[in-house]
PDB file of C-alpha atoms and ligand atoms in Angstrom:
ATOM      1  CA  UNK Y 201     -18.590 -13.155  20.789  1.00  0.00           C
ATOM      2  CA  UNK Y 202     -18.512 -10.479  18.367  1.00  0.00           C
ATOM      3  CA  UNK Y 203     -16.071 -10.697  15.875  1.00  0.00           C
ATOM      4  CA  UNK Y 204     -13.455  -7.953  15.638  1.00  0.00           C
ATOM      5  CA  UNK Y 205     -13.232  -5.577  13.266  1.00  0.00           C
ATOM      6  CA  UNK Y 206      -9.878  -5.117  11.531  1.00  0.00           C
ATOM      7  CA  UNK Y 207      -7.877  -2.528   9.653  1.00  0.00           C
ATOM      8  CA  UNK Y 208      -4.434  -3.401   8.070  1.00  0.00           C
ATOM      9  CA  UNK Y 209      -2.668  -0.572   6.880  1.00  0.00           C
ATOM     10  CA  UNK Y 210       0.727  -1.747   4.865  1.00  0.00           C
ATOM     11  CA  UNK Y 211       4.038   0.234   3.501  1.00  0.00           C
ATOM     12  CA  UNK Y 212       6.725  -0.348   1.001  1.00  0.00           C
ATOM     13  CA  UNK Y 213       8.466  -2.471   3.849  1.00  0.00           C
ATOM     14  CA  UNK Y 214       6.090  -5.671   3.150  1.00  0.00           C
ATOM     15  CA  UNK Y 215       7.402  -5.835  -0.288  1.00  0.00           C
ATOM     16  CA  UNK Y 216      11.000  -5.182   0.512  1.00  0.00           C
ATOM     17  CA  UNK Y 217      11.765  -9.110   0.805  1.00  0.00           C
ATOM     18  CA  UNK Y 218       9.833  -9.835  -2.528  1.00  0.00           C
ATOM     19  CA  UNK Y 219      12.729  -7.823  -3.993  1.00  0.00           C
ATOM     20  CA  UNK Y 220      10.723  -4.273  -4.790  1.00  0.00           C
ATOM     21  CA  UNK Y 221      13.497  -1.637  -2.916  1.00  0.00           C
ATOM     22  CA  UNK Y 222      11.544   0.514  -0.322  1.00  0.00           C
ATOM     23  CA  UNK Y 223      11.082   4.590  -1.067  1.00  0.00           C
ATOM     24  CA  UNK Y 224      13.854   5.648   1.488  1.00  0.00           C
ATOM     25  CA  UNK Y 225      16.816   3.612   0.813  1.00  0.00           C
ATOM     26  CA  UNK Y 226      20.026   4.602   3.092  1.00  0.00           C
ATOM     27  CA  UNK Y 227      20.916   7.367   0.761  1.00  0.00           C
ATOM     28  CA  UNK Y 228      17.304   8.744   0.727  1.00  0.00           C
ATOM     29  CA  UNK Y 229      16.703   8.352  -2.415  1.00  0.00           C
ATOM     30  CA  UNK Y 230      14.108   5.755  -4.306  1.00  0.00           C
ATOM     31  CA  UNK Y 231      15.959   4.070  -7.341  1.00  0.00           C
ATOM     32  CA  UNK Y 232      18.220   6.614  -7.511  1.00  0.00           C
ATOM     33  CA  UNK Y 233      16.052   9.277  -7.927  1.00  0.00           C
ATOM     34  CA  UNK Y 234      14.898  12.291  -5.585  1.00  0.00           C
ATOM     35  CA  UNK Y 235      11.329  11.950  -4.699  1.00  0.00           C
ATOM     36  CA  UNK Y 236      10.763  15.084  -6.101  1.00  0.00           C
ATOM     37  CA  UNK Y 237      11.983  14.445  -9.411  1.00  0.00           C
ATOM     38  CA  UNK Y 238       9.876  11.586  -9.994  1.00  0.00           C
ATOM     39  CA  UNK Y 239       6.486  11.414  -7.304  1.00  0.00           C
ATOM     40  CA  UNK Y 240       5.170  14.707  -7.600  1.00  0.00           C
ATOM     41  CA  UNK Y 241       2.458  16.507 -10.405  1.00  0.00           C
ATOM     42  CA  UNK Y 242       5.414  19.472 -10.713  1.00  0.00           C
ATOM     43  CA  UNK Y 243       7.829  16.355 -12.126  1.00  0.00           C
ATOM     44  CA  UNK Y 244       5.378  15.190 -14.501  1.00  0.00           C
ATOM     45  CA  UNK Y 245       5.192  18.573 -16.113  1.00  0.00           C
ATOM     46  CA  UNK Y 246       8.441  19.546 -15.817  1.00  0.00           C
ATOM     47  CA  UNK Y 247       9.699  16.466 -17.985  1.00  0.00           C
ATOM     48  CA  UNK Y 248       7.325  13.626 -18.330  1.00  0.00           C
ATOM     49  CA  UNK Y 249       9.867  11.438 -20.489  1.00  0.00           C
ATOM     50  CA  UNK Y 250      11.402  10.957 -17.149  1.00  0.00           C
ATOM     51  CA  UNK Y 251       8.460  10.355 -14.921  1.00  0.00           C
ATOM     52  CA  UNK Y 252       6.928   7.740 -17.398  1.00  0.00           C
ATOM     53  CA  UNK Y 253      10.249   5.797 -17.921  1.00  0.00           C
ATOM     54  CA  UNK Y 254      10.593   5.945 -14.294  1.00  0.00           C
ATOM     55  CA  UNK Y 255       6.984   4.266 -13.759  1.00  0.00           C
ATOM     56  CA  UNK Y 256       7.906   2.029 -16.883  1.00  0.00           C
ATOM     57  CA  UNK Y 257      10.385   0.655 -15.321  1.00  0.00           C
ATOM     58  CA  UNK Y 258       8.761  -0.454 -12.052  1.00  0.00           C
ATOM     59  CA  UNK Y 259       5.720  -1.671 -13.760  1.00  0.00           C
ATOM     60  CA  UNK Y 260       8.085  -3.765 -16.186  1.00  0.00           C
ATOM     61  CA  UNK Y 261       9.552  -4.954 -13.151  1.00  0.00           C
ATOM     62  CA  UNK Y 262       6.345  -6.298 -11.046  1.00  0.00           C
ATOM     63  CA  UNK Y 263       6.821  -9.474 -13.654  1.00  0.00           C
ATOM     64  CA  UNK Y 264       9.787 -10.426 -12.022  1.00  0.00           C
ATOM     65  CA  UNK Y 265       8.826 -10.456  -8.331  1.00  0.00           C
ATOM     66  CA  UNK Y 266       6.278 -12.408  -6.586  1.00  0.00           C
ATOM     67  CA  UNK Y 267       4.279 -11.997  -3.237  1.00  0.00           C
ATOM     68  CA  UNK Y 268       6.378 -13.170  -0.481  1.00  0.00           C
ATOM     69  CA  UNK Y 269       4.875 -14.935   2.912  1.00  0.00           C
ATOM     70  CA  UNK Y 270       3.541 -11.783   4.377  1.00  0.00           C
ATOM     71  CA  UNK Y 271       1.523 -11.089   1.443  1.00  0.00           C
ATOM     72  CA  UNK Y 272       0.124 -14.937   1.362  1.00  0.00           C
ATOM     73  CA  UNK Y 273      -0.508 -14.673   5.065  1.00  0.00           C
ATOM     74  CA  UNK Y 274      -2.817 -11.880   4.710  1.00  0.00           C
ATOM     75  CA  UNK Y 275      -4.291 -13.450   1.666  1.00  0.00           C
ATOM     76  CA  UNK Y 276      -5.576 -16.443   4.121  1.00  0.00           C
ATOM     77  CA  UNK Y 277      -6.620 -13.991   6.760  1.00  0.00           C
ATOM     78  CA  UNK Y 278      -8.766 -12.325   4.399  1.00  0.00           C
ATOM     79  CA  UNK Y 279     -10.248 -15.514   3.089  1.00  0.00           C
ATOM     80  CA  UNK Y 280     -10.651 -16.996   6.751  1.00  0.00           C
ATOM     81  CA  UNK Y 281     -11.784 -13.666   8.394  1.00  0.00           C
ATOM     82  CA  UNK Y 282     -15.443 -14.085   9.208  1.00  0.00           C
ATOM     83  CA  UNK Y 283     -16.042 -10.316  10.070  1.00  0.00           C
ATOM     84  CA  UNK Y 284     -15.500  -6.844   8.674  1.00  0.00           C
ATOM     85  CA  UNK Y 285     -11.476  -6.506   7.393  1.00  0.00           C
ATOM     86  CA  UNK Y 286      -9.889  -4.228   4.606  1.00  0.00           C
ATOM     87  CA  UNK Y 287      -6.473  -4.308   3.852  1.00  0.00           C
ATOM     88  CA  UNK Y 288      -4.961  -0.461   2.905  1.00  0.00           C
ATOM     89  CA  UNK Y 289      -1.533  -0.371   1.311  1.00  0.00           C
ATOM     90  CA  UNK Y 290       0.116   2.485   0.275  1.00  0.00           C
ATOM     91  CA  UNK Y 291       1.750   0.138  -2.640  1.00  0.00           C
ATOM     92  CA  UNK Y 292       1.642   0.464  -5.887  1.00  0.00           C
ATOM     93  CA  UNK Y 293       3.149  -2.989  -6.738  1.00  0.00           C
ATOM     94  CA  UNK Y 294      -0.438  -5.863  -6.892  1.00  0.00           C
ATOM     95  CA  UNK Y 295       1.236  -8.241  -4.935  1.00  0.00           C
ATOM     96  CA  UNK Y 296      -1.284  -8.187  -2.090  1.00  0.00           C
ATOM     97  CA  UNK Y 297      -3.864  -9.254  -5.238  1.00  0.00           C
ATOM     98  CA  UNK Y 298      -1.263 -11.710  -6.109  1.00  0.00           C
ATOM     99  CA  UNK Y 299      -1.090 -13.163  -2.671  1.00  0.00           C
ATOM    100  CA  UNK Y 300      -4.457 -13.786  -2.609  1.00  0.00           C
ATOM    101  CA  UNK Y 301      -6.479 -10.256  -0.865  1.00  0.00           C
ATOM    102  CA  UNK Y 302      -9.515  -9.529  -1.795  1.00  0.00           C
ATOM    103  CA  UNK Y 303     -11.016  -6.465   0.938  1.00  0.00           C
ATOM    104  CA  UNK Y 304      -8.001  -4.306  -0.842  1.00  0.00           C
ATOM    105  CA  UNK Y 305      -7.981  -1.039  -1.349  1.00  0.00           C
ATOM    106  CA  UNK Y 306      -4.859   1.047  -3.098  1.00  0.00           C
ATOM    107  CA  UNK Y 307      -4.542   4.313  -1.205  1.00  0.00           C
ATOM    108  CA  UNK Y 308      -1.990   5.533  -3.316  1.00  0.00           C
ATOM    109  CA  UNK Y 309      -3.402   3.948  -6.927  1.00  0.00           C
ATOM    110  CA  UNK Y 310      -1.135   1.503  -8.780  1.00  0.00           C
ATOM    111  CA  UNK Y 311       1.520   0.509 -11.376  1.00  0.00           C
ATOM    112  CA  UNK Y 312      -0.939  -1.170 -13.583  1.00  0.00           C
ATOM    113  CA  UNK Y 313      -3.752   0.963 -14.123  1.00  0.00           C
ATOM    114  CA  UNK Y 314      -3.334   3.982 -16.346  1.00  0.00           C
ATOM    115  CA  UNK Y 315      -5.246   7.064 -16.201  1.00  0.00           C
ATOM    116  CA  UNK Y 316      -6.357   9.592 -19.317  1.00  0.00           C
ATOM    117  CA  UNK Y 317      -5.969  13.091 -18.619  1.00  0.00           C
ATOM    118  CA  UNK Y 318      -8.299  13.136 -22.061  1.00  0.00           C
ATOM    119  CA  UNK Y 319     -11.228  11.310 -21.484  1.00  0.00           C
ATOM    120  CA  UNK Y 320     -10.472  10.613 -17.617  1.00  0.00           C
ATOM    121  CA  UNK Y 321     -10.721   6.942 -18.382  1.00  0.00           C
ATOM    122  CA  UNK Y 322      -8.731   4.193 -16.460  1.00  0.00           C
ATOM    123  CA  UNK Y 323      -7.479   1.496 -18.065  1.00  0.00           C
ATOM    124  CA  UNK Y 324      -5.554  -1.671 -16.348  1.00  0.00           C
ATOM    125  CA  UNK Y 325      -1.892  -1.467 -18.347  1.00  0.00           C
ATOM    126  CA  UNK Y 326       0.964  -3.784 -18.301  1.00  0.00           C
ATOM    127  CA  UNK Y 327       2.934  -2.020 -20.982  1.00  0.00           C
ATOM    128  CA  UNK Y 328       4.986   1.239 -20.889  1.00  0.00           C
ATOM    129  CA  UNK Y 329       3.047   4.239 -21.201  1.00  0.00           C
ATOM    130  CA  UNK Y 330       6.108   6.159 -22.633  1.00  0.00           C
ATOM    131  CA  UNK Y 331       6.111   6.492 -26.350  1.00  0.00           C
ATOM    132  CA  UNK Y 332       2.632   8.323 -26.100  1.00  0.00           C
ATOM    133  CA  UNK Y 333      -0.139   5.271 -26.753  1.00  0.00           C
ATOM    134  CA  UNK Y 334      -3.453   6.050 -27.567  1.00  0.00           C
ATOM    135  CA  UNK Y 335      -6.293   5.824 -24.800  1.00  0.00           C
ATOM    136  CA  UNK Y 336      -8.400   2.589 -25.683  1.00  0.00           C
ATOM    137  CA  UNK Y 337     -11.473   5.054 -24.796  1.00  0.00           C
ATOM    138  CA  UNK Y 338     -10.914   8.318 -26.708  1.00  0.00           C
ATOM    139  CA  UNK Y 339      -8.343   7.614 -28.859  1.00  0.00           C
ATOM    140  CA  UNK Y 340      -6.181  10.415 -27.303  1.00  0.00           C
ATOM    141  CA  UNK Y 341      -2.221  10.456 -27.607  1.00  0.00           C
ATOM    142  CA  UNK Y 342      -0.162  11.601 -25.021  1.00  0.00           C
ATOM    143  CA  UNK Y 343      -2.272  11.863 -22.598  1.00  0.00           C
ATOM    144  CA  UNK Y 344      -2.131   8.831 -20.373  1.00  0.00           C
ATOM    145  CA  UNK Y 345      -0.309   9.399 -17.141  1.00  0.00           C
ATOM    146  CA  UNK Y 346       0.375   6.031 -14.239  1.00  0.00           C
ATOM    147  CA  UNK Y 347      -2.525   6.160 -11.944  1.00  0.00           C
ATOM    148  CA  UNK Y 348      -0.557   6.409  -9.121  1.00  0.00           C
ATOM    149  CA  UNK Y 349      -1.190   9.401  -6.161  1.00  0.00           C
ATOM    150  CA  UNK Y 350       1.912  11.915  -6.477  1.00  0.00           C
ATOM    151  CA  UNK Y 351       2.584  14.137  -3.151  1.00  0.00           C
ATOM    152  CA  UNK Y 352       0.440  16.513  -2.935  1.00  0.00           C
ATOM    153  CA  UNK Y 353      -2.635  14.916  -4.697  1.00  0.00           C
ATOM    154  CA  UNK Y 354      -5.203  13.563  -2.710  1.00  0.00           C
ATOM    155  CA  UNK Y 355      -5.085  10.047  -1.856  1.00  0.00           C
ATOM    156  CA  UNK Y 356      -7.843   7.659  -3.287  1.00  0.00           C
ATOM    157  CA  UNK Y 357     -10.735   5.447  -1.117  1.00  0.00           C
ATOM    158  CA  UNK Y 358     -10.415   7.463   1.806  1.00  0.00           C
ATOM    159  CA  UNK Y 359     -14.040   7.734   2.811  1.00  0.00           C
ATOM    160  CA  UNK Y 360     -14.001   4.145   2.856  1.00  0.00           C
ATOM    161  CA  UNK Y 361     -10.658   3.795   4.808  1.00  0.00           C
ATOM    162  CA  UNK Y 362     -12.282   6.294   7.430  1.00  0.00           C
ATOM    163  CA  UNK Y 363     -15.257   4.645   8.001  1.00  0.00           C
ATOM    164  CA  UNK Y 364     -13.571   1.492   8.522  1.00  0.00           C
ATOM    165  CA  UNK Y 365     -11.186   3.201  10.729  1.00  0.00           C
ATOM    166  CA  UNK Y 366     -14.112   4.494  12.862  1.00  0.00           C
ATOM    167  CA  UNK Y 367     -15.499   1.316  13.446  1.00  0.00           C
ATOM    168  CA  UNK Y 368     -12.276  -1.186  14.031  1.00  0.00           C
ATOM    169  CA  UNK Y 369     -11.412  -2.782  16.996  1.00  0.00           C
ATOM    170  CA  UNK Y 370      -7.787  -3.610  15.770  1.00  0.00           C
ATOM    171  CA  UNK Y 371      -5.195  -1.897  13.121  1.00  0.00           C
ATOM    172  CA  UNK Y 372      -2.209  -2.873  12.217  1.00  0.00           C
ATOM    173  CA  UNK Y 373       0.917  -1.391  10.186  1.00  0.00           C
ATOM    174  CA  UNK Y 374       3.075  -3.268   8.370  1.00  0.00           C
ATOM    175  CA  UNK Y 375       6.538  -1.973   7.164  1.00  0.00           C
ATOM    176  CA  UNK Y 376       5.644   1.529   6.791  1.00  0.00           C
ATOM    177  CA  UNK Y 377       7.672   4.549   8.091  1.00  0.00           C
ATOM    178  CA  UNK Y 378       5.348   6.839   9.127  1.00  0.00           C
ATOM    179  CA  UNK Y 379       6.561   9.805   7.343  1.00  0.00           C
ATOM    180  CA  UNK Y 380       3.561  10.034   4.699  1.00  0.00           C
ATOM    181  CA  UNK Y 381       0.807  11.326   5.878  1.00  0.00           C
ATOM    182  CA  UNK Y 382      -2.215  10.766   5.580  1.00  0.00           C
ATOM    183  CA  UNK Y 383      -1.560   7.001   6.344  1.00  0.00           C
ATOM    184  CA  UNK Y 384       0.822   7.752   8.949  1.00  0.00           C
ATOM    185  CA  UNK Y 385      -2.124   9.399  11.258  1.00  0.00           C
ATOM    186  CA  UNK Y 386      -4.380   6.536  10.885  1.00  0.00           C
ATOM    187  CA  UNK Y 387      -3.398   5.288  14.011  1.00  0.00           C
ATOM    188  CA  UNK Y 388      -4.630   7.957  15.652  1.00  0.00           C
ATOM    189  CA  UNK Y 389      -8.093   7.548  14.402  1.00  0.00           C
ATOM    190  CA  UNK Y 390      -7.935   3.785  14.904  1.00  0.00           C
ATOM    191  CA  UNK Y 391      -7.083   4.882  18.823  1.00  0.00           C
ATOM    192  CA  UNK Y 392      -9.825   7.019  18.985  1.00  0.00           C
ATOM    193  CA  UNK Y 393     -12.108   4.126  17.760  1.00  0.00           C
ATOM    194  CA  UNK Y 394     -10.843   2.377  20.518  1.00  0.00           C
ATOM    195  CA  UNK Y 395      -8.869  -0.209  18.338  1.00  0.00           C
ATOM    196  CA  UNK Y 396      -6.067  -2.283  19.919  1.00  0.00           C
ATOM    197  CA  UNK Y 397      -3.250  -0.813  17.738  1.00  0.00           C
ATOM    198  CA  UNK Y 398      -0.333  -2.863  16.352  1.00  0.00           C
ATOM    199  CA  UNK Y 399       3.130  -2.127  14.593  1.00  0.00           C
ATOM    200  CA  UNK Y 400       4.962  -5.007  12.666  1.00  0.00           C
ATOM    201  CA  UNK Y 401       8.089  -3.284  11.196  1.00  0.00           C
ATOM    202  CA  UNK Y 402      12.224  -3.937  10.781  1.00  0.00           C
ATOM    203  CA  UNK Y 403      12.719  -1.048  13.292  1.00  0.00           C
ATOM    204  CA  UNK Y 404      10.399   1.020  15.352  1.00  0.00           C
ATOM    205  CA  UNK Y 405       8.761   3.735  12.947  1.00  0.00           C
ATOM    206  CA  UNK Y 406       8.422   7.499  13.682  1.00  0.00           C
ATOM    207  CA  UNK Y 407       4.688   6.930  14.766  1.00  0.00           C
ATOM    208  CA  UNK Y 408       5.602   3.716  17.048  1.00  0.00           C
ATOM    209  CA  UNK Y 409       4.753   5.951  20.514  1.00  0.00           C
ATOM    210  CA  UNK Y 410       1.359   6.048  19.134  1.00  0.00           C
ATOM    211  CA  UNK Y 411       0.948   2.215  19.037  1.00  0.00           C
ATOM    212  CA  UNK Y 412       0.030  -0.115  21.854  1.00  0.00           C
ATOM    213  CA  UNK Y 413       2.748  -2.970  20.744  1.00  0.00           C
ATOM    214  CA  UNK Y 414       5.023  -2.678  18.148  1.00  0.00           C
ATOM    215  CA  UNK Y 415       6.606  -6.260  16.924  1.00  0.00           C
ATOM    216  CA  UNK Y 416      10.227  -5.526  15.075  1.00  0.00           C
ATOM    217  CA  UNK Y 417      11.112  -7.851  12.618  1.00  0.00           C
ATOM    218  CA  UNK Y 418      10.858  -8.686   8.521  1.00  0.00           C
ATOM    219  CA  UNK Y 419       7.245  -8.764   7.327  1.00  0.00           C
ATOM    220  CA  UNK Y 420       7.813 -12.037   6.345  1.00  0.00           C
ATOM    221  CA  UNK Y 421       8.329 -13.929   9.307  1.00  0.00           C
ATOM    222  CA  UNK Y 422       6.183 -11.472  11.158  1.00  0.00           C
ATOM    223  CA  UNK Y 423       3.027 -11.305   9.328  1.00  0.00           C
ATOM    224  CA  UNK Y 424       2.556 -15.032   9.059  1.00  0.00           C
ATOM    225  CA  UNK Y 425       3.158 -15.578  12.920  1.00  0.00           C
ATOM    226  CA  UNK Y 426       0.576 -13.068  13.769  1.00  0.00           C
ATOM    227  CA  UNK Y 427      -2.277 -14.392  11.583  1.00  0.00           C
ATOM    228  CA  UNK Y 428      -1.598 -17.772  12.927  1.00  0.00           C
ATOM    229  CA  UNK Y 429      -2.174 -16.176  16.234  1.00  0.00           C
ATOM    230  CA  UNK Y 430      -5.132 -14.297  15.458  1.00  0.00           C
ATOM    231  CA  UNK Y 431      -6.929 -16.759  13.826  1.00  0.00           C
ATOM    232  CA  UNK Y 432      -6.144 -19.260  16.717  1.00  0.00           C
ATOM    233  CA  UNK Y 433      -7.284 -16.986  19.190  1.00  0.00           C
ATOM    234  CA  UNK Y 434     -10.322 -16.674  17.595  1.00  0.00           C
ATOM    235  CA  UNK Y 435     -10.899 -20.171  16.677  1.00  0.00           C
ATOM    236  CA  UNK Y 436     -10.351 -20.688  21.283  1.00  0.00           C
ATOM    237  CA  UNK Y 437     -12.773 -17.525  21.737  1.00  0.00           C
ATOM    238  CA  UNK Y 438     -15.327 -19.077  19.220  1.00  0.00           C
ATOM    239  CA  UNK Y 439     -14.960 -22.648  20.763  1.00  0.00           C
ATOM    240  CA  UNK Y 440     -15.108 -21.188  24.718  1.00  0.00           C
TER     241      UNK Y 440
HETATM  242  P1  NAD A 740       8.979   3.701   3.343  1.00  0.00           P
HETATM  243  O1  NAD A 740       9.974   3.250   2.328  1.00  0.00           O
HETATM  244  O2  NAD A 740       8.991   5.110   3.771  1.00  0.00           O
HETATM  245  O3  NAD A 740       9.185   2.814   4.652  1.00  0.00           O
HETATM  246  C1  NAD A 740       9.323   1.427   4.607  1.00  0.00           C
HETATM  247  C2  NAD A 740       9.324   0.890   6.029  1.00  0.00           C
HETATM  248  O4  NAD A 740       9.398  -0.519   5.944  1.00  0.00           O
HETATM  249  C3  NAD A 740      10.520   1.356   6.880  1.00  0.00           C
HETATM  250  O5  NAD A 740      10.061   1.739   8.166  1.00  0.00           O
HETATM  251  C4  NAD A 740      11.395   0.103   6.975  1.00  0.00           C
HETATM  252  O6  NAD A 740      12.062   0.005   8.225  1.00  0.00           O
HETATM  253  C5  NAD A 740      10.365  -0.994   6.841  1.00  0.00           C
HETATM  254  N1  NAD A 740      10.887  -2.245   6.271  1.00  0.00           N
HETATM  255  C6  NAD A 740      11.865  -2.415   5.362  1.00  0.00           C
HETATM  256  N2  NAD A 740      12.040  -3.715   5.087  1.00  0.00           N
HETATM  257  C7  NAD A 740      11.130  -4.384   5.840  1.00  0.00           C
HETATM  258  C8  NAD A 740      10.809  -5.758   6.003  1.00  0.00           C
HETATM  259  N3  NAD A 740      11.453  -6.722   5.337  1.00  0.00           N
HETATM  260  N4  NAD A 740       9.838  -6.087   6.875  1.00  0.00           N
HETATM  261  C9  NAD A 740       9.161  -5.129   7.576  1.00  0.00           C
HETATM  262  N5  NAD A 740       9.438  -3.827   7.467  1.00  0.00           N
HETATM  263  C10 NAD A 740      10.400  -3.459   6.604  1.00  0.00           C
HETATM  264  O7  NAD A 740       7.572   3.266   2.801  1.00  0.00           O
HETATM  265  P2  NAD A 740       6.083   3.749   3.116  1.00  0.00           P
HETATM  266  O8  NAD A 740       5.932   4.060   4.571  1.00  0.00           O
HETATM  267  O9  NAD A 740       5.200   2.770   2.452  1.00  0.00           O
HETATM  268  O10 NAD A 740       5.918   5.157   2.371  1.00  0.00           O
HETATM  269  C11 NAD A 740       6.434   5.396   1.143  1.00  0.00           C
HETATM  270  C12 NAD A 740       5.593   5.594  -0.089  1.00  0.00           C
HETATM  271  O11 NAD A 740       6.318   4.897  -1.080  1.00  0.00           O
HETATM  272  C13 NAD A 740       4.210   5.038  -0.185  1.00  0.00           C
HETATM  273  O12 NAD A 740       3.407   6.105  -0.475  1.00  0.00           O
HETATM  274  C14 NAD A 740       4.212   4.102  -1.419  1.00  0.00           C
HETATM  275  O13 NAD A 740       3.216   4.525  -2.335  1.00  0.00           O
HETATM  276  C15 NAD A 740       5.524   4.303  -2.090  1.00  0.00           C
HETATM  277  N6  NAD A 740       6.280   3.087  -2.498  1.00  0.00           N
HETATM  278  C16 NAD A 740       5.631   1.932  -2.851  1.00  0.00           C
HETATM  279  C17 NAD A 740       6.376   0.794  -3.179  1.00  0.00           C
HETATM  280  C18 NAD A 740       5.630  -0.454  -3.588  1.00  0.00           C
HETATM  281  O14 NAD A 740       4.568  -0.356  -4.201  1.00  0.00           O
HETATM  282  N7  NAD A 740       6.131  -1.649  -3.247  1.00  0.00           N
HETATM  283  C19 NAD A 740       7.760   0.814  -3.129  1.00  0.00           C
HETATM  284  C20 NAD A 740       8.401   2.021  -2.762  1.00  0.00           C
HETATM  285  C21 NAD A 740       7.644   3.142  -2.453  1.00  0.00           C
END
């Protein structure tokens, strides 16, 4: 039997029970803030004190959480999965890392990696980047910005994520809304593929019509319950 090919795509909602708030609370905004204000290149320029304190504070706060059983689960998939598998989260939190992935790739860049507008050097940060540090590189001030992917800048790894895309026989979402695109279309490239295509979210997502099953739940009953099935079915298939 060949083994399946997997794509995981995961969303804000898989750290929601690790404590880390979503991006569209009930009052639509993220922390307080209007995404606007804080996610995009125009808010950077337009007043960077606030952007940087703003990433600061989220980056201060990834010592305080921890991954939660969803992230663990697909942690032991990835160590257990004997074929192709990458894991694609829109997070910026490392709490996939943290739960033990490996195939992991950060569409959207994260919290503790900063970036030099300078030199164009990254650097993995735990600190604040407000205050204006120097880049360990160049020696620049001021010019370090979070290496995260703002609306309206272009994603990161995507060649990657399309090739794997192209090739899968299974994708699933996890807790992601399906209102930022480019991830919310990869299930339609993942159908074209002719991938099985699964949604595990709290509530059906705007893109659910496009998926073949969609599981509601939190991630982190969810998560675990389908790798324990995948990896049993497998282990039957393999033994058959
Ligand atoms: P989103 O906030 O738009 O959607 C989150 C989805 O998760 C919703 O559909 C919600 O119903 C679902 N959800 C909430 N709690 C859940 C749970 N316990 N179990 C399962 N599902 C749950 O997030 P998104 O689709 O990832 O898009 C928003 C953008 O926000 C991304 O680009 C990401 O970079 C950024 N973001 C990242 C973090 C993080 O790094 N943890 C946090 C907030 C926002």
């Amino acid at each position: 039997m060949d083994v399946p090919r997997i794509v995981i795509l995961t969303g804000a909602g898989i750290s929601a029970e690790s404590g880390v708030p979503t991006f569209r609370g009930p009052d639509g905004l993220w922390e307080g803030h209007r995404i606007e204000d804080v996610a995009t290149p125009e808010a950077f320029a337009r007043d960077p004190v606030l952007v940087q304190r703003f990433y600061d504070a989220r980056r201060a706060r990834l010592a305080q959480v921890e991954p939660n059983p969803a992230h663990r689960a697909l942690g032991q998939l990835d160590a257990a999965w004997p074929g192709e598998l990458l894991i694609v989260t829109q997070n910026v939190d490392d709490l996939h890392e943290r739960g033990g992935a490996r195939r992991l790739v950060h569409m959207h860049g994260e919290l503790r990696s900063a970036w030099c507008l300078a030199c164009g050097a990254r650097h993995r940060w735990d600190g604040p980047l407000s205050g204006d540090p120097a880049c360990p590189a160049c020696g620049a001030r001021g010019r370090m910005r979070p290496d995260v992917v703002w609306f309206g800048e272009m994603p990161y790894h995507m060649d990657r994520i399309y090739a794997a895309l192209a090739r899968s026989d299974l994708f699933v979402a996890i807790g992601t809304s399906g209102h930022v695109y480019p991830a919310a279309g990869f299930v339609e490239e993942a159908r074209a593929a002719g991938a099985h295509c699964l949604e595990l979210n709290l509530e059906p997502s705007l893109v659910s019509g496009r998926f073949h099953e969609t599981r509601t739940g939190p991630a982190g009953t969810l998560v675990p319950a389908f790798v324990a099935e995948l990896l049993e079915r497998f282990r039957l298939a393999q033994a058959s």
